[in-house]
Coordinates of C-alpha atoms in Angstrom, one line a residue:
M1 CA 0.0 0.0 0.0
A2 CA 1.1 3.6 -0.6
I3 CA 0.9 6.0 2.2
Q4 CA 0.6 9.7 1.8
S5 CA 2.8 12.1 3.8
E6 CA -0.1 14.3 4.8
G7 CA -2.6 13.2 7.4
I8 CA -0.6 10.1 8.4
G9 CA -2.8 7.3 9.7
L10 CA -0.6 6.4 12.6
F11 CA -2.7 4.6 15.2
P12 CA -5.8 6.6 14.1
F13 CA -8.1 5.0 16.8
I14 CA -6.1 6.9 19.4
E15 CA -8.1 10.2 19.5
S16 CA -7.9 13.4 21.5
D17 CA -9.7 12.1 24.6
H18 CA -7.2 9.2 25.1
P19 CA -4.4 9.3 27.6
F20 CA -1.8 8.3 24.9
Y21 CA -3.0 11.0 22.5
P22 CA -0.4 13.7 23.3
Q23 CA 2.5 11.3 22.7
V24 CA 1.0 9.7 19.6
Q25 CA 0.3 13.1 18.2
R26 CA 3.9 14.1 18.7
F27 CA 5.0 10.9 16.8
R28 CA 2.6 11.8 13.9
T29 CA 4.1 15.4 13.8
L30 CA 7.7 14.1 13.8
L31 CA 6.9 11.7 11.0
S32 CA 5.1 14.2 8.8
E33 CA 7.9 16.7 9.2
N34 CA 10.7 14.4 8.3
P35 CA 11.9 14.9 4.8
L36 CA 13.3 11.3 4.6
Y37 CA 9.8 9.9 5.0
A38 CA 8.3 12.2 2.3
E39 CA 11.2 11.2 0.0
A40 CA 10.7 7.4 0.7
V41 CA 7.0 7.7 -0.1
E42 CA 7.7 9.6 -3.3
R43 CA 10.4 7.2 -4.5
V44 CA 8.1 4.1 -4.3
K45 CA 4.7 5.4 -5.4
G46 CA 2.9 2.3 -6.7
G47 CA 5.5 0.0 -5.6
R48 CA 5.7 -2.7 -2.8
T49 CA 5.6 -1.3 0.6
A50 CA 4.7 -2.4 4.1
V51 CA 4.3 -0.8 7.6
H52 CA 5.3 -2.5 10.8
S53 CA 4.2 -0.7 14.0
E54 CA 3.8 -1.4 17.7
I55 CA 2.7 0.5 20.8
K56 CA 3.3 -1.1 24.2
G57 CA 2.3 0.0 27.7
R58 CA 3.0 -0.9 31.3
L59 CA 0.6 -1.0 34.1
V60 CA 1.7 1.3 37.0
P61 CA -0.2 0.5 40.2
G62 CA -2.5 3.3 41.2
H63 CA -1.9 5.1 38.0
G64 CA -2.9 2.9 35.1
W65 CA -1.2 2.5 31.7
E66 CA 2.0 4.4 30.7
L67 CA 3.3 4.2 27.2
S68 CA 6.6 2.2 27.4
R69 CA 7.7 1.7 23.8
F70 CA 6.7 2.7 20.3
Y71 CA 7.8 2.1 16.8
W72 CA 6.5 2.8 13.4
S73 CA 8.4 1.6 10.3
F74 CA 7.7 2.4 6.7
Q75 CA 9.3 -0.2 4.5
S76 CA 9.8 -0.4 0.7
W77 CA 11.3 -2.7 -1.8
D78 CA 13.3 -0.3 -4.1
E79 CA 15.5 -1.5 -7.0
S80 CA 17.5 1.7 -6.7
R81 CA 18.7 0.9 -3.2
P82 CA 21.9 -1.0 -2.5
L83 CA 20.0 -3.9 -0.9
R84 CA 16.8 -3.2 -2.9
F85 CA 15.1 -2.5 0.4
H86 CA 14.6 0.6 2.5
A87 CA 13.1 1.2 5.9
L88 CA 12.6 4.4 7.8
T89 CA 11.7 3.6 11.5
L90 CA 10.6 6.0 14.2
Y91 CA 11.4 4.5 17.6
S92 CA 10.7 5.8 21.2
A93 CA 11.4 4.1 24.5
A94 CA 10.2 5.5 27.9
Q95 CA 13.2 3.8 29.7
T96 CA 15.7 5.9 27.9
G97 CA 13.7 8.9 27.2
Q98 CA 14.9 8.9 23.6
T99 CA 12.9 9.2 20.4
S100 CA 14.9 8.6 17.2
F101 CA 14.7 7.9 13.5
Y102 CA 16.6 4.9 12.0
E103 CA 17.3 4.2 8.4
F104 CA 17.8 0.5 7.5
P105 CA 20.2 -1.2 8.1
Q106 CA 20.5 0.7 11.4
D107 CA 18.5 -0.7 14.3
P108 CA 18.8 0.0 18.0
Y109 CA 18.7 -3.7 18.9
L110 CA 19.8 -5.6 15.8
T111 CA 23.2 -3.7 15.9
T112 CA 25.2 -6.3 13.9
V113 CA 23.1 -5.9 10.7
V114 CA 25.1 -2.9 9.5
S115 CA 28.5 -4.6 9.8
F116 CA 27.2 -7.7 8.1
F117 CA 26.0 -6.2 5.1
G118 CA 29.1 -4.0 4.7
E119 CA 31.3 -7.1 4.7
K120 CA 29.5 -9.0 1.8
P121 CA 30.0 -12.4 3.3
F122 CA 28.3 -14.6 0.7
R123 CA 29.9 -15.5 -2.6
P124 CA 28.2 -18.4 -4.4
D125 CA 30.6 -19.1 -7.3
E126 CA 34.3 -19.4 -8.0
E127 CA 34.4 -16.2 -9.9
G128 CA 33.3 -14.3 -6.8
T129 CA 30.0 -13.1 -8.1
A130 CA 28.0 -12.0 -5.2
G131 CA 24.6 -13.7 -4.7
Q132 CA 21.3 -12.0 -4.9
L133 CA 20.0 -10.9 -1.5
D134 CA 16.3 -10.3 -0.9
V135 CA 14.9 -8.9 2.3
L136 CA 11.8 -11.0 3.1
Q137 CA 10.8 -9.5 6.4
Y138 CA 12.0 -6.9 8.8
V139 CA 10.4 -6.5 12.2
P140 CA 12.2 -3.6 13.9
L141 CA 14.0 -4.4 17.2
R142 CA 13.2 -8.2 16.7
R143 CA 14.4 -9.9 13.6
L144 CA 15.4 -9.5 9.9
T145 CA 14.9 -12.4 7.5
F146 CA 16.5 -12.5 4.1
R147 CA 17.2 -14.9 1.3
I148 CA 20.5 -15.4 -0.5
S149 CA 20.3 -17.0 -3.9
D150 CA 22.7 -17.8 -6.7
P151 CA 21.8 -16.1 -10.0
H152 CA 23.2 -19.1 -11.9
E153 CA 21.2 -21.6 -9.8
T154 CA 24.3 -23.7 -9.1
I155 CA 24.0 -23.4 -5.3
A156 CA 20.8 -23.8 -3.3
P157 CA 19.3 -20.7 -1.8
V158 CA 19.6 -20.1 1.9
I159 CA 17.6 -18.1 4.4
G160 CA 19.4 -15.9 6.9
K161 CA 17.8 -14.6 10.2
F162 CA 19.1 -11.9 12.4
K163 CA 17.8 -11.9 16.0
R164 CA 18.6 -10.2 19.2
R165 CA 21.8 -11.3 20.9
S166 CA 19.8 -12.8 23.7
R167 CA 17.7 -14.9 21.3
F168 CA 19.5 -16.0 18.2
K169 CA 21.5 -18.9 19.6
E170 CA 18.4 -20.3 21.3
S171 CA 16.4 -20.1 18.0
Y172 CA 19.1 -21.9 16.1
N173 CA 19.5 -24.7 18.6
R174 CA 15.7 -25.2 18.6
L175 CA 15.7 -25.5 14.8
V176 CA 18.5 -28.1 15.0
S177 CA 16.4 -30.1 17.5
V178 CA 13.3 -29.8 15.4
S179 CA 15.0 -30.7 12.2
R180 CA 16.6 -33.8 13.7
A181 CA 13.2 -35.0 15.1
I182 CA 11.4 -34.6 11.8
R183 CA 14.0 -36.5 9.9
R184 CA 13.9 -39.4 12.3
S185 CA 10.1 -39.6 12.2
Q186 CA 9.8 -39.6 8.4
S187 CA 6.9 -37.2 8.6
A188 CA 4.7 -36.2 5.7
F189 CA 6.1 -32.6 5.9
S190 CA 9.5 -31.1 5.9
V191 CA 11.2 -28.4 7.9
A192 CA 14.2 -26.2 7.0
A193 CA 17.6 -27.9 7.8
P194 CA 20.0 -25.7 9.8
V195 CA 23.0 -24.5 7.7
G196 CA 25.2 -22.6 10.1
I197 CA 25.5 -19.9 12.7
D198 CA 27.4 -16.7 12.7
E199 CA 27.7 -15.8 16.4
A200 CA 29.6 -12.5 15.8
H201 CA 26.6 -11.1 13.9
C202 CA 23.8 -12.8 15.9
L203 CA 22.8 -14.5 12.8
F204 CA 22.0 -18.0 11.6
F205 CA 21.3 -19.7 8.3
Q206 CA 18.8 -22.4 7.2
E207 CA 17.7 -24.2 4.1
A208 CA 15.2 -22.3 1.9
R209 CA 12.2 -24.5 1.5
P210 CA 10.3 -24.3 -1.9
G211 CA 6.7 -23.3 -2.2
K212 CA 4.2 -20.6 -1.6
D213 CA 2.7 -19.9 1.8
L214 CA -0.7 -21.5 2.3
S215 CA -2.5 -18.2 3.2
T216 CA -2.0 -17.1 -0.4
L217 CA -3.2 -20.4 -1.9
L218 CA -6.5 -20.8 -0.1
D219 CA -9.4 -20.0 -2.4
K220 CA -13.1 -20.8 -2.4
D221 CA -12.6 -24.0 -4.3
R222 CA -9.6 -25.5 -2.5
F223 CA -9.7 -24.3 1.1
P224 CA -11.7 -27.3 2.5
E225 CA -9.2 -29.8 1.1
L226 CA -6.1 -27.8 2.0
L227 CA -7.2 -27.1 5.5
H228 CA -8.1 -30.7 6.1
R229 CA -4.6 -31.6 5.0
M230 CA -3.2 -28.9 7.3
G231 CA -5.1 -30.5 10.2
T232 CA -3.4 -33.8 9.6
I233 CA 0.0 -32.1 9.4
H234 CA -0.6 -30.2 12.6
R235 CA -1.5 -33.4 14.4
D236 CA 1.6 -35.1 13.2
L237 CA 3.7 -32.1 14.4
H238 CA 2.0 -32.4 17.9
G239 CA 3.2 -36.0 17.9
Q240 CA 6.9 -35.2 17.5
N241 CA 9.4 -35.9 20.2
V242 CA 11.5 -32.8 20.2
P243 CA 14.0 -32.5 23.1
D244 CA 15.5 -29.5 24.7
V245 CA 12.6 -27.1 24.2
P246 CA 11.0 -24.9 27.0
E247 CA 7.8 -25.8 28.7
W248 CA 4.7 -23.5 28.4
D249 CA 3.9 -21.5 31.6
F250 CA 0.1 -21.7 32.2
G251 CA 0.3 -19.2 35.1
A252 CA 2.1 -16.6 32.8
F253 CA -0.6 -17.4 30.2
L254 CA -3.4 -16.4 32.6
Q255 CA -1.6 -13.3 33.6
N256 CA -1.2 -12.2 30.0
L257 CA -4.8 -12.9 29.4
G258 CA -5.8 -10.6 32.2
R259 CA -3.4 -7.9 30.8
D260 CA -4.9 -8.4 27.3
I261 CA -8.3 -7.7 28.7
Q262 CA -7.2 -4.6 30.5
W263 CA -5.4 -3.4 27.3
I264 CA -8.5 -3.8 25.2
S265 CA -10.6 -2.0 27.8
F266 CA -8.0 0.8 27.9
F267 CA -8.7 1.7 24.3
R268 CA -12.3 0.6 24.1
P269 CA -13.7 1.3 27.7
E270 CA -17.3 0.6 26.5
Q271 CA -16.3 -3.0 26.3
G272 CA -14.8 -3.1 29.8
P273 CA -17.8 -4.5 31.7
F274 CA -18.4 -7.2 29.1
L275 CA -14.8 -8.3 29.0
D276 CA -14.7 -8.4 32.8
D277 CA -17.5 -10.8 32.7
I278 CA -15.7 -12.9 30.2
R279 CA -12.6 -13.0 32.3
D280 CA -14.6 -14.1 35.3
L281 CA -16.3 -16.9 33.2
L282 CA -12.9 -18.1 32.0
L283 CA -11.4 -18.1 35.5
R284 CA -14.4 -20.1 36.8
Q285 CA -13.9 -22.7 34.1
V286 CA -10.2 -23.1 33.8
P287 CA -9.5 -26.4 32.3
R288 CA -7.4 -29.1 33.9
I289 CA -3.8 -28.6 33.3
D290 CA -1.4 -31.5 33.3
P291 CA 2.2 -30.9 32.0
G292 CA 2.6 -34.5 31.6
E293 CA 0.1 -34.4 28.7
Y294 CA 1.9 -31.5 26.9
S295 CA 2.8 -32.0 23.3
F296 CA 5.5 -30.3 21.2
C297 CA 3.9 -27.2 19.8
H298 CA 5.2 -24.9 17.0
G299 CA 4.4 -21.7 18.9
D300 CA 3.0 -19.7 15.9
F301 CA 1.3 -22.3 13.8
V302 CA -0.6 -20.2 11.2
C303 CA -1.2 -20.6 7.4
S304 CA 1.6 -18.2 6.4
Q305 CA 4.1 -20.5 8.2
I306 CA 3.1 -23.4 5.8
L307 CA 4.6 -23.7 2.4
L308 CA 3.2 -25.9 -0.4
E309 CA 4.6 -26.8 -3.7
N310 CA 3.4 -29.8 -5.8
D311 CA 1.9 -31.5 -2.8
H312 CA 5.1 -31.1 -0.9
W313 CA 4.4 -29.4 2.5
S314 CA 6.9 -27.6 4.7
V315 CA 6.5 -26.0 8.1
I316 CA 8.8 -23.0 8.8
D317 CA 9.8 -20.7 11.7
F318 CA 10.2 -22.7 14.9
D319 CA 11.6 -19.8 17.0
L320 CA 8.7 -20.2 19.6
G321 CA 8.6 -24.0 19.6
M322 CA 7.8 -25.5 23.1
R323 CA 6.1 -28.2 25.0
G324 CA 2.5 -27.0 25.8
D325 CA -1.2 -27.7 25.5
P326 CA -2.0 -28.4 21.9
Y327 CA -5.5 -27.1 22.4
L328 CA -4.1 -23.6 22.8
E329 CA -2.3 -23.9 19.4
I330 CA -5.3 -25.2 17.7
A331 CA -7.4 -22.4 19.1
M332 CA -4.9 -19.8 18.0
L333 CA -4.8 -21.2 14.5
L334 CA -8.7 -21.0 14.2
A335 CA -8.7 -17.4 15.5
S336 CA -5.9 -16.4 13.1
L337 CA -7.7 -17.4 9.9
K338 CA -9.6 -14.2 9.6
Y339 CA -6.4 -12.2 10.0
D340 CA -3.8 -14.3 8.2
V341 CA -5.7 -15.5 5.1
P342 CA -7.0 -12.8 2.6
L343 CA -10.0 -15.0 1.6
F344 CA -11.3 -15.2 5.2
E345 CA -10.4 -11.7 6.2
A346 CA -12.6 -10.3 3.3
H347 CA -15.3 -12.7 4.2
F348 CA -15.3 -11.9 7.9
I349 CA -15.6 -8.2 7.3
C350 CA -17.9 -8.2 4.3
R351 CA -20.1 -11.2 5.0
K352 CA -23.8 -10.4 4.6
Q353 CA -26.7 -11.7 6.6
G354 CA -27.8 -15.1 5.4
E355 CA -24.6 -15.7 3.4
S356 CA -23.0 -19.1 4.2
D357 CA -20.1 -18.8 6.6
I358 CA -17.0 -20.2 4.8
L359 CA -14.9 -19.3 7.9
E360 CA -16.8 -21.8 10.0
E361 CA -16.5 -24.4 7.2
A362 CA -12.8 -23.7 7.1
C363 CA -12.5 -24.3 10.9
E364 CA -14.4 -27.6 10.6
S365 CA -12.3 -28.8 7.7
Y366 CA -9.1 -28.2 9.7
L367 CA -10.6 -29.9 12.9
N368 CA -11.8 -32.9 10.9
G369 CA -8.3 -33.4 9.4
Y370 CA -6.7 -33.1 12.9
Q371 CA -9.2 -35.4 14.6
E372 CA -9.0 -38.1 11.8
R373 CA -5.3 -38.1 12.1
A374 CA -5.5 -38.3 15.9
Q375 CA -8.1 -41.1 15.7
K376 CA -10.0 -39.5 18.4
A377 CA -12.3 -36.5 18.9
L378 CA -11.1 -33.3 20.6
S379 CA -12.8 -32.0 23.7
R380 CA -15.1 -29.3 22.4
K381 CA -15.5 -27.7 25.8
R382 CA -11.7 -27.4 26.3
L383 CA -11.3 -26.0 22.8
L384 CA -14.1 -23.5 23.5
W385 CA -12.2 -22.2 26.5
Y386 CA -9.0 -21.7 24.6
R387 CA -10.8 -20.3 21.5
I388 CA -12.2 -17.4 23.7
C389 CA -8.7 -16.8 24.9
A390 CA -7.3 -16.8 21.4
E391 CA -9.9 -14.2 20.2
I392 CA -9.0 -11.9 23.1
Y393 CA -5.3 -12.2 22.3
Y394 CA -6.0 -11.2 18.7
L395 CA -8.2 -8.2 19.7
S396 CA -5.3 -7.0 21.9
L397 CA -2.8 -7.5 19.1
M398 CA -5.1 -5.6 16.7
L399 CA -4.7 -2.5 19.0
K400 CA -1.0 -3.1 19.8
K401 CA 0.1 -3.4 16.1
D402 CA -2.1 -0.7 14.6
R403 CA -4.3 -3.0 12.8
F404 CA -7.6 -1.8 14.3
C405 CA -10.7 -2.1 12.1
S406 CA -13.9 -1.2 13.8
M407 CA -16.0 -3.7 11.8
A408 CA -13.6 -6.6 12.5
F409 CA -13.3 -5.6 16.2
D410 CA -17.1 -5.4 16.6
R411 CA -17.6 -8.8 14.8
T412 CA -15.0 -10.4 17.0
I413 CA -16.6 -9.1 20.1
E414 CA -19.7 -10.7 18.9
Q415 CA -17.9 -13.9 18.3
V416 CA -16.5 -13.8 21.8
R417 CA -20.0 -13.4 23.1
H418 CA -21.3 -16.3 21.1
L419 CA -18.5 -18.6 22.2
S420 CA -18.8 -17.6 25.9
E421 CA -22.5 -18.3 25.7
Q422 CA -21.8 -21.8 24.5
L423 CA -19.1 -22.3 27.2
G424 CA -21.5 -21.2 29.9
K425 CA -24.2 -23.6 28.8
D426 CA -21.8 -26.6 28.5
K427 CA -22.1 -28.5 31.7
R428 CA -19.7 -31.3 30.6
R429 CA -16.5 -31.8 32.7
D430 CA -13.3 -31.1 30.8
P431 CA -11.7 -34.6 30.3

């Protein structure tokens, strides 16, 4: 999308009566007055662009929410740039009191990116011709993912991933464990093989898997079949024995659930009483938790993490892999469909009264595949509980990541209401 330099739509749902408004308005002014931003927009009119943004707060006892961190990053893929990619990021941190602009490859947390690209470390052929580098995704402060390929196609492409110094080695070791487990199990899907680690640059490399991500392949004709297959793959993944991964903390999960509800209410106070009732319902009906029954979980299993080419399936990005309750991961996937898949996003927002609900059909297709592979039915009550939690998480994320859409928000609130009514009426014990 192309963004105009006038009337910047930076967290537009934060209006003049909100406590964060003075700070956000200052960020809007800084951005609109920065000539680098106007230049970046002008250079890529009609081209490929993206915006990554985040606003985070901390709860101060007796005071309420304070803005703790903010960033807004305008990114473009521009052939005239040295790396064919450009990003201008506005970053502010309450802890340091500093507000600054950064031009890629500068980043306040990913500090080794600048030196790595300056050293040109990859040469795919004997003549020393540099490989082609494509930035795939840049999430400021957190990670940069890129692809290096050989123009002559004599060497297989690889994926490089920068992460924070405190996280990159853990992510690589987790990928090593997952890759070994999948190879041993002879699963019906593949994962990227680890290639190597560059500790000096907080960077690791992995195999580039072929295919397009599933979110772009789901259409009205094929989504039932593809999501059914995705369900079988997810069940296979949950059956893997992957050592040396962390265990999910249910207590922390409940704390985060409460914070998400407070965060939503902070921006949409009219929903506060309803969400308080939902929280109370969830706390009354907390499912039985037994860490001995945990399974290996991907940590972020959504359609865009699945690659498909000629019936060859790959699962990517195991940075958040852990042992946890598979019901949570199932619920998070179901909630993600209307945000992660263009087909379902459009349907969720534009669906007319009386029109068939393809999103519900999609959920059932996936669940049928999962249950058939497991050869047993899932507990619908347990799944209901986690589905409500997942919808709340995505509502909070919508506000945190500047993805607020009033119609999507209102329809999700109604979905939470519907799911909670079902949970309240279900008198069965959680198995």
